[in-house]
Amino acid sequence: MKIAVVGTGYVGLVTGTCFAETGNQVTCIDIDERKVQKLINGIIPIYEPGLDVLFNRNTAEGRLKFTTNLAEGIDGAEVIFLALPTPPGEDGSADLKYILKVAGDLGQLLKDYVVVVDKSTVPVGTAEKVREYISLAAQVDFDVVSNPEFLREGVAIEDFMKPDRVVIGTKSDRAKAVMNKLYAPLVRQGNPVIFMDERSAEMTKYAANAFLAVKISFMNEIANLCEKAGANVDDIRKGIGTDSRIGKRFLFAGIGYGGSCFPKDVQALGKTAQEYDYDFQILKSVMAVNAKQKTKLIPVINQHFNGDLKDKTIAVWGLAFKPYTDDIREAPALENIQALLEAGAKVTAYDPEAMDNVKNVLGNKITYAHTSYAALDDADALVIMTEWPMFRTPEFSKMNLLLKNKVIFDGRNLYELDQMKELGYTYYSIGRETIMQEVEQPA
């Protein structure tokens, strides 16, 4: 099949590349000339494990192409995916200006029947608006379908090529046949393609992300209660995660969720509830809990240093909102770094993928280390913000020589408490006992 993907962001590029991998002819379209030229030159603007292999193979074999010309890109396409940004507006609602602008442009360009697919995460009723905008100038039949993505950054290729399920919102039998044909190679093992109406499909994406955000925030609240009650959140996680009604995923306590999906989608669903005059109290609580949880360690750090962080050097491991990505959108690390800087501390940070993105935001306000160990050199303490695997099993003997004090503030619970006791660290984590050194090293 011939496919066009409008938008070469995270979702658009993964979508286009993976559909090319299943033998389709894919053209990705973007108005950013510099970005498109980089893609033509083989430079991938995002970090996603495994994407480079598929990208290089399909561009080399001519199945994956890029252009800034919308008319050229959609020429002959049977399916046009809209994978455009839907950033939150000032009131928290998803901004549809990019999608509706392209929809308006498409109407006058369509020559034959085509299925236009909303791949972006969009509010309920968006498919109807897209259909309306295209209809203003369209002279041929078309269908608008909602096909939300459920990609997890870091494992997006696997999620796309082996989806748990594919959700498609359409009332059109003609569109249903096209979408079935398109997804057939990806669901050969029997994972379901679930058809529903467009509004239900749009709501499904928000409901899924909001529910996962609820699980995360619930466990963070349990963790906060554990600290007061003397319980261990790790044991509780295991105890409830083995209950098949609950499941073991998204139960890890920490410093809150971030990224491009959960914060934006929870906020947008809350805004949708307001528009329909519904008081969605759980979502309000989730947003409040997460906002507070992100900087949970800052008061702990201040207390440890007796309220005086002036000229203290704090090493930060991890800047991305999660491992295996360079995405820093809504990353807890940024808020924590800002708080440390405002308190007078100096920050030296390391992340294997996200440092360039942070430089674009913070510039030279912090120091960027070339290795995780270099970040520790002469630091008064280490703060862990992202659970990159390399941080889980460091050489503590090397760390002991570099850190001024054997003090770790762990926002991701990477280490066992007994291990920290044995190594002589003062160790603060989330929802667990604090481990204190018997004798602090001199600062």
Short mmCIF file of C-alpha atoms in Angstrom, two decimals:
data_model
loop_
_atom_site.label_atom_id
_atom_site.label_comp_id
_atom_site.label_asym_id
_atom_site.label_seq_id
_atom_site.Cartn_x
_atom_site.Cartn_y
_atom_site.Cartn_z
CA MET A 1 0.00 0.00 0.00
CA LYS A 2 1.03 3.60 -0.46
CA ILE A 3 0.94 5.57 2.77
CA ALA A 4 1.57 9.19 3.70
CA VAL A 5 2.46 10.28 7.23
CA VAL A 6 2.10 13.98 7.99
CA GLY A 7 4.45 14.88 10.83
CA THR A 8 7.89 13.44 11.55
CA GLY A 9 7.91 13.70 15.30
CA TYR A 10 8.19 10.70 17.59
CA VAL A 11 4.89 9.10 16.59
CA GLY A 12 5.09 10.00 12.91
CA LEU A 13 8.62 8.75 12.38
CA VAL A 14 8.05 5.47 14.21
CA THR A 15 4.74 4.95 12.39
CA GLY A 16 6.20 5.66 8.96
CA THR A 17 9.30 3.56 9.49
CA CYS A 18 7.41 0.55 10.84
CA PHE A 19 4.83 0.59 8.06
CA ALA A 20 7.68 0.73 5.55
CA GLU A 21 9.18 -2.30 7.28
CA THR A 22 6.01 -4.26 6.50
CA GLY A 23 6.47 -3.58 2.78
CA ASN A 24 4.47 -0.41 2.25
CA GLN A 25 5.63 2.62 0.26
CA VAL A 26 5.74 5.42 2.84
CA THR A 27 6.28 9.15 2.41
CA CYS A 28 6.70 11.24 5.56
CA ILE A 29 5.87 14.93 5.28
CA ASP A 30 6.96 17.81 7.49
CA ILE A 31 7.09 21.60 7.09
CA ASP A 32 10.45 21.79 8.89
CA GLU A 33 12.91 21.93 5.98
CA ARG A 34 16.01 21.39 8.13
CA LYS A 35 14.48 18.36 9.80
CA VAL A 36 13.43 16.82 6.50
CA GLN A 37 16.87 17.41 5.01
CA LYS A 38 18.47 15.67 7.96
CA LEU A 39 16.14 12.70 7.52
CA ILE A 40 16.97 12.57 3.81
CA ASN A 41 20.64 12.56 4.82
CA GLY A 42 20.04 9.65 7.19
CA ILE A 43 20.12 11.65 10.43
CA ILE A 44 17.41 10.59 12.90
CA PRO A 45 16.35 13.49 15.18
CA ILE A 46 15.15 11.32 18.09
CA TYR A 47 16.66 8.49 20.11
CA GLU A 48 14.64 5.29 20.08
CA PRO A 49 16.33 1.88 20.39
CA GLY A 50 16.11 -0.12 17.16
CA LEU A 51 14.70 2.71 15.06
CA ASP A 52 17.99 3.32 13.26
CA VAL A 53 18.15 -0.25 11.92
CA LEU A 54 14.66 -0.11 10.38
CA PHE A 55 15.14 3.47 9.19
CA ASN A 56 18.40 2.71 7.38
CA ARG A 57 17.08 -0.47 5.79
CA ASN A 58 13.88 1.07 4.46
CA THR A 59 15.42 4.31 3.21
CA ALA A 60 18.14 2.30 1.43
CA GLU A 61 15.51 0.09 -0.23
CA GLY A 62 13.40 3.08 -1.25
CA ARG A 63 10.31 2.32 0.82
CA LEU A 64 10.71 5.29 3.16
CA LYS A 65 10.96 8.82 1.76
CA PHE A 66 10.66 12.37 3.07
CA THR A 67 9.39 15.64 1.69
CA THR A 68 8.15 19.09 2.72
CA ASN A 69 5.59 19.13 -0.08
CA LEU A 70 2.15 18.00 1.11
CA ALA A 71 0.70 17.57 -2.38
CA GLU A 72 3.68 15.49 -3.49
CA GLY A 73 3.69 13.43 -0.30
CA ILE A 74 0.04 12.38 -0.42
CA ASP A 75 -0.10 11.77 -4.17
CA GLY A 76 -1.54 8.30 -4.73
CA ALA A 77 -1.77 7.48 -1.02
CA GLU A 78 -4.49 5.10 0.12
CA VAL A 79 -4.04 6.11 3.74
CA ILE A 80 -2.91 9.46 5.16
CA PHE A 81 -1.84 9.50 8.82
CA LEU A 82 -1.96 12.75 10.76
CA ALA A 83 0.79 12.48 13.37
CA LEU A 84 0.97 16.11 14.38
CA PRO A 85 1.60 17.80 17.73
CA THR A 86 -1.35 18.45 20.04
CA PRO A 87 0.35 20.53 22.75
CA PRO A 88 -1.62 21.62 25.80
CA GLY A 89 -3.11 25.08 25.57
CA GLU A 90 -3.11 27.55 28.44
CA ASP A 91 -6.31 25.99 29.80
CA GLY A 92 -4.98 22.42 29.55
CA SER A 93 -6.98 21.43 26.48
CA ALA A 94 -5.24 19.86 23.49
CA ASP A 95 -4.41 22.42 20.80
CA LEU A 96 -5.70 21.15 17.45
CA LYS A 97 -4.43 23.99 15.26
CA TYR A 98 -1.78 21.89 13.49
CA ILE A 99 -4.16 19.03 12.73
CA LEU A 100 -6.98 21.27 11.53
CA LYS A 101 -4.59 23.34 9.39
CA VAL A 102 -3.45 20.20 7.55
CA ALA A 103 -7.04 18.95 7.32
CA GLY A 104 -8.04 22.17 5.62
CA ASP A 105 -5.12 21.88 3.19
CA LEU A 106 -5.94 18.25 2.38
CA GLY A 107 -9.44 18.99 1.14
CA GLN A 108 -8.29 20.76 -1.99
CA LEU A 109 -5.52 18.22 -2.71
CA LEU A 110 -7.43 14.92 -2.60
CA LYS A 111 -7.91 13.30 -6.02
CA ASP A 112 -9.29 9.86 -5.10
CA TYR A 113 -10.89 8.14 -2.13
CA VAL A 114 -8.53 8.03 0.83
CA VAL A 115 -8.66 7.14 4.53
CA VAL A 116 -7.41 10.00 6.72
CA VAL A 117 -6.25 8.70 10.09
CA ASP A 118 -5.90 10.69 13.30
CA LYS A 119 -2.82 9.08 14.85
CA SER A 120 -2.19 11.92 17.26
CA THR A 121 -3.73 11.84 20.71
CA VAL A 122 -6.80 14.03 20.27
CA PRO A 123 -9.89 14.96 22.29
CA VAL A 124 -13.29 13.41 21.77
CA GLY A 125 -14.93 14.85 18.66
CA THR A 126 -11.73 15.59 16.75
CA ALA A 127 -12.49 13.17 13.91
CA GLU A 128 -15.68 15.10 13.27
CA LYS A 129 -13.80 18.39 13.14
CA VAL A 130 -11.18 16.95 10.77
CA ARG A 131 -13.95 15.63 8.52
CA GLU A 132 -15.58 19.06 8.53
CA TYR A 133 -12.34 20.88 7.60
CA ILE A 134 -11.53 18.46 4.77
CA SER A 135 -15.09 18.70 3.47
CA LEU A 136 -14.79 22.44 2.94
CA ALA A 137 -12.91 21.87 -0.33
CA ALA A 138 -12.94 18.12 -1.00
CA GLN A 139 -14.41 16.93 -4.32
CA VAL A 140 -13.96 13.18 -3.68
CA ASP A 141 -15.09 10.67 -1.07
CA PHE A 142 -12.93 10.14 2.02
CA ASP A 143 -13.19 8.72 5.50
CA VAL A 144 -11.70 9.99 8.75
CA VAL A 145 -10.61 7.32 11.20
CA SER A 146 -9.30 7.50 14.77
CA ASN A 147 -6.35 5.15 15.35
CA PRO A 148 -4.64 6.13 18.62
CA GLU A 149 -1.06 5.03 19.25
CA PHE A 150 -0.01 3.12 22.36
CA LEU A 151 3.76 3.41 22.00
CA ARG A 152 6.05 3.39 25.01
CA GLU A 153 9.19 5.40 24.46
CA GLY A 154 12.18 3.08 24.69
CA VAL A 155 10.28 0.07 23.31
CA ALA A 156 8.22 1.78 20.62
CA ILE A 157 9.44 -0.42 17.76
CA GLU A 158 8.40 -3.59 19.54
CA ASP A 159 5.09 -2.00 20.57
CA PHE A 160 4.33 -1.07 16.97
CA MET A 161 5.46 -4.28 15.31
CA LYS A 162 3.86 -6.52 17.96
CA PRO A 163 0.93 -4.53 19.34
CA ASP A 164 -1.13 -5.76 22.30
CA ARG A 165 -4.13 -4.47 20.39
CA VAL A 166 -4.99 -2.05 17.60
CA VAL A 167 -7.85 0.36 18.27
CA ILE A 168 -9.63 1.79 15.23
CA GLY A 169 -12.56 4.16 15.38
CA THR A 170 -14.74 4.22 12.27
CA LYS A 171 -18.33 3.58 11.22
CA SER A 172 -17.31 3.08 7.58
CA ASP A 173 -17.10 -0.46 6.21
CA ARG A 174 -14.89 0.82 3.39
CA ALA A 175 -12.41 2.37 5.82
CA LYS A 176 -12.55 -0.73 8.01
CA ALA A 177 -11.46 -2.91 5.07
CA VAL A 178 -8.52 -0.60 4.30
CA MET A 179 -7.35 -0.52 7.92
CA ASN A 180 -7.69 -4.29 8.29
CA LYS A 181 -5.47 -4.77 5.24
CA LEU A 182 -2.91 -2.30 6.55
CA TYR A 183 -2.59 -3.86 10.00
CA ALA A 184 -2.86 -7.51 8.95
CA PRO A 185 0.95 -8.12 8.96
CA LEU A 186 1.19 -6.80 12.53
CA VAL A 187 -1.52 -8.94 14.14
CA ARG A 188 -0.82 -12.34 12.61
CA GLN A 189 -0.37 -13.87 16.07
CA GLY A 190 -3.96 -13.11 16.94
CA ASN A 191 -3.74 -9.87 18.87
CA PRO A 192 -7.03 -8.08 18.35
CA VAL A 193 -7.95 -5.24 16.03
CA ILE A 194 -10.76 -3.58 17.95
CA PHE A 195 -13.23 -1.54 15.95
CA MET A 196 -15.46 1.04 17.58
CA ASP A 197 -16.90 4.46 16.82
CA GLU A 198 -14.54 7.43 16.45
CA ARG A 199 -15.42 9.09 19.75
CA SER A 200 -14.87 5.90 21.72
CA ALA A 201 -11.48 5.37 20.08
CA GLU A 202 -10.44 8.92 20.94
CA MET A 203 -11.53 8.42 24.55
CA THR A 204 -9.78 5.04 24.77
CA LYS A 205 -6.32 6.60 24.46
CA TYR A 206 -6.98 9.16 27.18
CA ALA A 207 -8.60 6.57 29.42
CA ALA A 208 -5.63 4.21 29.09
CA ASN A 209 -3.01 6.83 29.93
CA ALA A 210 -5.09 8.32 32.72
CA PHE A 211 -5.57 4.90 34.32
CA LEU A 212 -1.82 4.21 34.23
CA ALA A 213 -1.18 7.63 35.74
CA VAL A 214 -3.64 6.74 38.51
CA LYS A 215 -1.67 3.55 39.27
CA ILE A 216 1.60 5.46 39.46
CA SER A 217 0.20 8.20 41.69
CA PHE A 218 -1.57 5.69 43.92
CA MET A 219 1.68 3.84 44.56
CA ASN A 220 3.48 7.11 45.25
CA GLU A 221 0.85 7.95 47.84
CA ILE A 222 1.30 4.49 49.36
CA ALA A 223 5.05 5.11 49.39
CA ASN A 224 4.60 8.39 51.23
CA LEU A 225 2.41 6.64 53.80
CA CYS A 226 5.00 3.85 54.12
CA GLU A 227 7.63 6.38 55.16
CA LYS A 228 5.42 7.52 58.03
CA ALA A 229 4.22 4.04 59.01
CA GLY A 230 7.59 2.27 58.78
CA ALA A 231 6.59 -0.04 55.94
CA ASN A 232 8.52 -0.89 52.76
CA VAL A 233 6.86 0.07 49.48
CA ASP A 234 8.89 -2.51 47.52
CA ASP A 235 7.39 -5.35 49.54
CA ILE A 236 3.91 -3.90 49.12
CA ARG A 237 4.43 -3.60 45.37
CA LYS A 238 5.28 -7.30 45.17
CA GLY A 239 2.38 -8.20 47.43
CA ILE A 240 -0.27 -6.46 45.34
CA GLY A 241 1.39 -6.78 41.92
CA THR A 242 0.99 -10.55 41.94
CA ASP A 243 -2.78 -10.09 42.22
CA SER A 244 -3.98 -10.73 38.67
CA ARG A 245 -6.73 -8.15 39.12
CA ILE A 246 -4.08 -5.46 39.64
CA GLY A 247 -1.01 -6.55 37.67
CA LYS A 248 2.64 -5.79 38.36
CA ARG A 249 3.26 -2.95 35.92
CA PHE A 250 3.23 0.78 36.78
CA LEU A 251 3.48 0.05 40.51
CA PHE A 252 7.01 1.35 41.09
CA ALA A 253 7.21 4.24 43.54
CA GLY A 254 9.35 7.20 42.58
CA ILE A 255 9.38 10.91 41.88
CA GLY A 256 6.37 10.96 39.61
CA TYR A 257 5.64 10.54 35.93
CA GLY A 258 6.66 12.83 33.10
CA GLY A 259 7.11 12.61 29.35
CA SER A 260 5.03 13.62 26.37
CA CYS A 261 1.91 11.59 27.14
CA PHE A 262 0.80 11.14 30.73
CA PRO A 263 0.93 14.79 31.93
CA LYS A 264 -0.62 16.16 28.74
CA ASP A 265 -3.24 13.45 28.36
CA VAL A 266 -4.40 13.51 31.99
CA GLN A 267 -4.70 17.27 31.78
CA ALA A 268 -6.58 17.11 28.48
CA LEU A 269 -9.01 14.47 29.78
CA GLY A 270 -9.66 16.66 32.79
CA LYS A 271 -10.41 19.55 30.44
CA THR A 272 -12.81 17.36 28.45
CA ALA A 273 -14.60 16.50 31.69
CA GLN A 274 -14.97 20.22 32.43
CA GLU A 275 -16.44 20.83 28.97
CA TYR A 276 -19.08 18.20 29.69
CA ASP A 277 -19.66 19.64 33.18
CA TYR A 278 -18.30 16.56 34.97
CA ASP A 279 -16.21 16.86 38.13
CA PHE A 280 -13.51 14.22 37.53
CA GLN A 281 -12.15 14.17 41.08
CA ILE A 282 -9.73 11.25 40.65
CA LEU A 283 -7.92 13.03 37.82
CA LYS A 284 -7.63 16.20 39.87
CA SER A 285 -6.03 14.21 42.66
CA VAL A 286 -3.66 12.42 40.27
CA MET A 287 -2.39 15.73 38.88
CA ALA A 288 -1.97 17.20 42.36
CA VAL A 289 -0.15 14.14 43.70
CA ASN A 290 2.20 13.98 40.73
CA ALA A 291 3.03 17.69 40.84
CA LYS A 292 4.04 17.38 44.49
CA GLN A 293 5.83 14.05 44.06
CA LYS A 294 8.22 15.35 41.41
CA THR A 295 10.15 17.47 43.91
CA LYS A 296 9.62 15.22 46.91
CA LEU A 297 13.36 14.87 47.49
CA ILE A 298 14.10 18.60 47.62
CA PRO A 299 12.95 19.08 51.26
CA VAL A 300 14.87 15.92 52.17
CA ILE A 301 18.04 17.27 50.56
CA ASN A 302 17.59 20.62 52.27
CA GLN A 303 17.11 18.96 55.65
CA HIS A 304 20.17 16.77 55.18
CA PHE A 305 22.31 19.84 54.56
CA ASN A 306 20.67 21.78 57.43
CA GLY A 307 18.91 24.14 55.04
CA ASP A 308 22.14 25.39 53.49
CA LEU A 309 22.81 24.30 49.91
CA LYS A 310 24.83 27.36 49.00
CA ASP A 311 27.93 26.30 47.06
CA LYS A 312 27.17 22.62 47.57
CA THR A 313 27.83 20.53 44.46
CA ILE A 314 25.08 18.06 43.68
CA ALA A 315 25.63 15.32 41.11
CA VAL A 316 22.53 14.33 39.13
CA TRP A 317 22.26 11.00 37.35
CA GLY A 318 19.52 10.99 34.74
CA LEU A 319 17.79 13.82 32.88
CA ALA A 320 15.31 12.07 30.57
CA PHE A 321 11.85 11.39 31.98
CA LYS A 322 12.52 7.64 31.66
CA PRO A 323 15.35 5.40 30.42
CA TYR A 324 15.93 4.52 26.75
CA THR A 325 14.84 7.92 25.50
CA ASP A 326 16.21 11.44 25.13
CA ASP A 327 12.80 12.96 25.89
CA ILE A 328 12.90 15.58 28.66
CA ARG A 329 9.31 16.79 28.36
CA GLU A 330 7.87 17.12 31.88
CA ALA A 331 10.96 15.31 33.21
CA PRO A 332 11.19 15.50 37.02
CA ALA A 333 14.95 16.12 36.73
CA LEU A 334 14.38 19.59 35.30
CA GLU A 335 12.20 20.73 38.20
CA ASN A 336 14.62 19.30 40.74
CA ILE A 337 17.62 20.93 39.10
CA GLN A 338 15.83 24.28 39.03
CA ALA A 339 15.01 23.95 42.73
CA LEU A 340 18.63 23.06 43.56
CA LEU A 341 19.92 26.03 41.60
CA GLU A 342 17.48 28.38 43.31
CA ALA A 343 18.75 27.10 46.67
CA GLY A 344 22.30 28.07 45.70
CA ALA A 345 23.65 24.62 44.80
CA LYS A 346 25.87 23.82 41.86
CA VAL A 347 24.71 20.95 39.67
CA THR A 348 26.77 18.53 37.60
CA ALA A 349 24.62 16.18 35.54
CA TYR A 350 24.99 13.11 33.37
CA ASP A 351 22.54 11.29 31.11
CA PRO A 352 23.55 8.94 28.28
CA GLU A 353 21.10 10.44 25.77
CA ALA A 354 19.32 13.57 27.00
CA MET A 355 22.11 16.07 27.74
CA ASP A 356 21.91 17.89 24.40
CA ASN A 357 18.19 18.45 24.89
CA VAL A 358 18.78 19.78 28.41
CA LYS A 359 21.50 22.12 27.12
CA ASN A 360 18.89 23.64 24.82
CA VAL A 361 16.77 24.40 27.89
CA LEU A 362 19.25 25.19 30.68
CA GLY A 363 22.30 26.23 28.71
CA ASN A 364 25.33 26.70 30.96
CA LYS A 365 23.39 26.94 34.22
CA ILE A 366 24.68 23.47 35.08
CA THR A 367 27.78 21.43 34.26
CA TYR A 368 27.46 18.44 31.92
CA ALA A 369 29.72 15.49 32.69
CA HIS A 370 31.10 13.21 29.97
CA THR A 371 30.58 10.10 32.11
CA SER A 372 28.46 9.14 35.10
CA TYR A 373 31.56 8.97 37.28
CA ALA A 374 32.84 12.35 36.14
CA ALA A 375 29.62 13.85 37.47
CA LEU A 376 30.53 12.61 40.97
CA ASP A 377 33.94 14.26 41.14
CA ASP A 378 34.06 16.35 44.34
CA ALA A 379 30.25 16.30 44.67
CA ASP A 380 28.63 16.62 48.08
CA ALA A 381 25.89 14.14 47.19
CA LEU A 382 24.35 12.16 44.34
CA VAL A 383 20.71 12.53 43.26
CA ILE A 384 19.24 9.86 40.96
CA MET A 385 16.43 11.04 38.70
CA THR A 386 16.20 8.39 35.93
CA GLU A 387 16.51 4.61 36.21
CA TRP A 388 19.02 4.00 33.40
CA PRO A 389 20.37 0.43 33.71
CA MET A 390 23.97 1.69 33.94
CA PHE A 391 23.08 3.39 37.22
CA ARG A 392 21.83 0.17 38.80
CA THR A 393 25.20 -1.56 39.15
CA PRO A 394 27.89 1.12 39.43
CA GLU A 395 31.39 0.58 40.80
CA PHE A 396 30.83 1.81 44.33
CA SER A 397 34.55 1.60 45.06
CA LYS A 398 35.08 4.22 42.36
CA MET A 399 32.18 6.30 43.63
CA ASN A 400 33.65 6.29 47.13
CA LEU A 401 36.81 7.95 45.86
CA LEU A 402 34.97 10.64 43.91
CA LEU A 403 32.14 11.74 46.21
CA LYS A 404 32.95 14.08 49.08
CA ASN A 405 30.25 12.38 51.14
CA LYS A 406 28.73 8.94 50.73
CA VAL A 407 25.23 10.34 50.35
CA ILE A 408 22.62 9.28 47.76
CA PHE A 409 19.13 10.65 47.23
CA ASP A 410 17.49 8.01 45.05
CA GLY A 411 14.28 9.03 43.31
CA ARG A 412 13.94 5.64 41.58
CA ASN A 413 14.76 3.11 44.36
CA LEU A 414 17.62 1.55 42.42
CA TYR A 415 19.51 0.01 45.33
CA GLU A 416 18.74 -2.49 48.06
CA LEU A 417 18.71 -1.12 51.60
CA ASP A 418 20.99 -3.86 52.95
CA GLN A 419 23.49 -3.07 50.21
CA MET A 420 23.56 0.61 51.21
CA LYS A 421 24.03 -0.31 54.86
CA GLU A 422 26.92 -2.60 54.02
CA LEU A 423 28.59 0.03 51.84
CA GLY A 424 28.24 2.71 54.50
CA TYR A 425 26.09 5.14 52.55
CA THR A 426 23.54 7.57 53.82
CA TYR A 427 20.72 6.62 51.52
CA TYR A 428 17.38 8.29 51.01
CA SER A 429 14.80 6.61 48.75
CA ILE A 430 11.04 6.63 48.20
CA GLY A 431 8.67 4.78 50.54
CA ARG A 432 11.46 2.92 52.36
CA GLU A 433 13.60 3.23 55.45
CA THR A 434 16.31 5.89 55.36
CA ILE A 435 19.79 4.44 55.80
CA MET A 436 22.12 6.67 57.81
CA GLN A 437 25.90 6.41 58.06
CA GLU A 438 27.16 5.92 61.55
CA VAL A 439 29.95 8.39 60.84
CA GLU A 440 29.71 10.99 58.10
CA GLN A 441 32.79 11.73 56.02
CA PRO A 442 33.98 15.33 56.44
CA ALA A 443 32.76 17.75 53.78
#
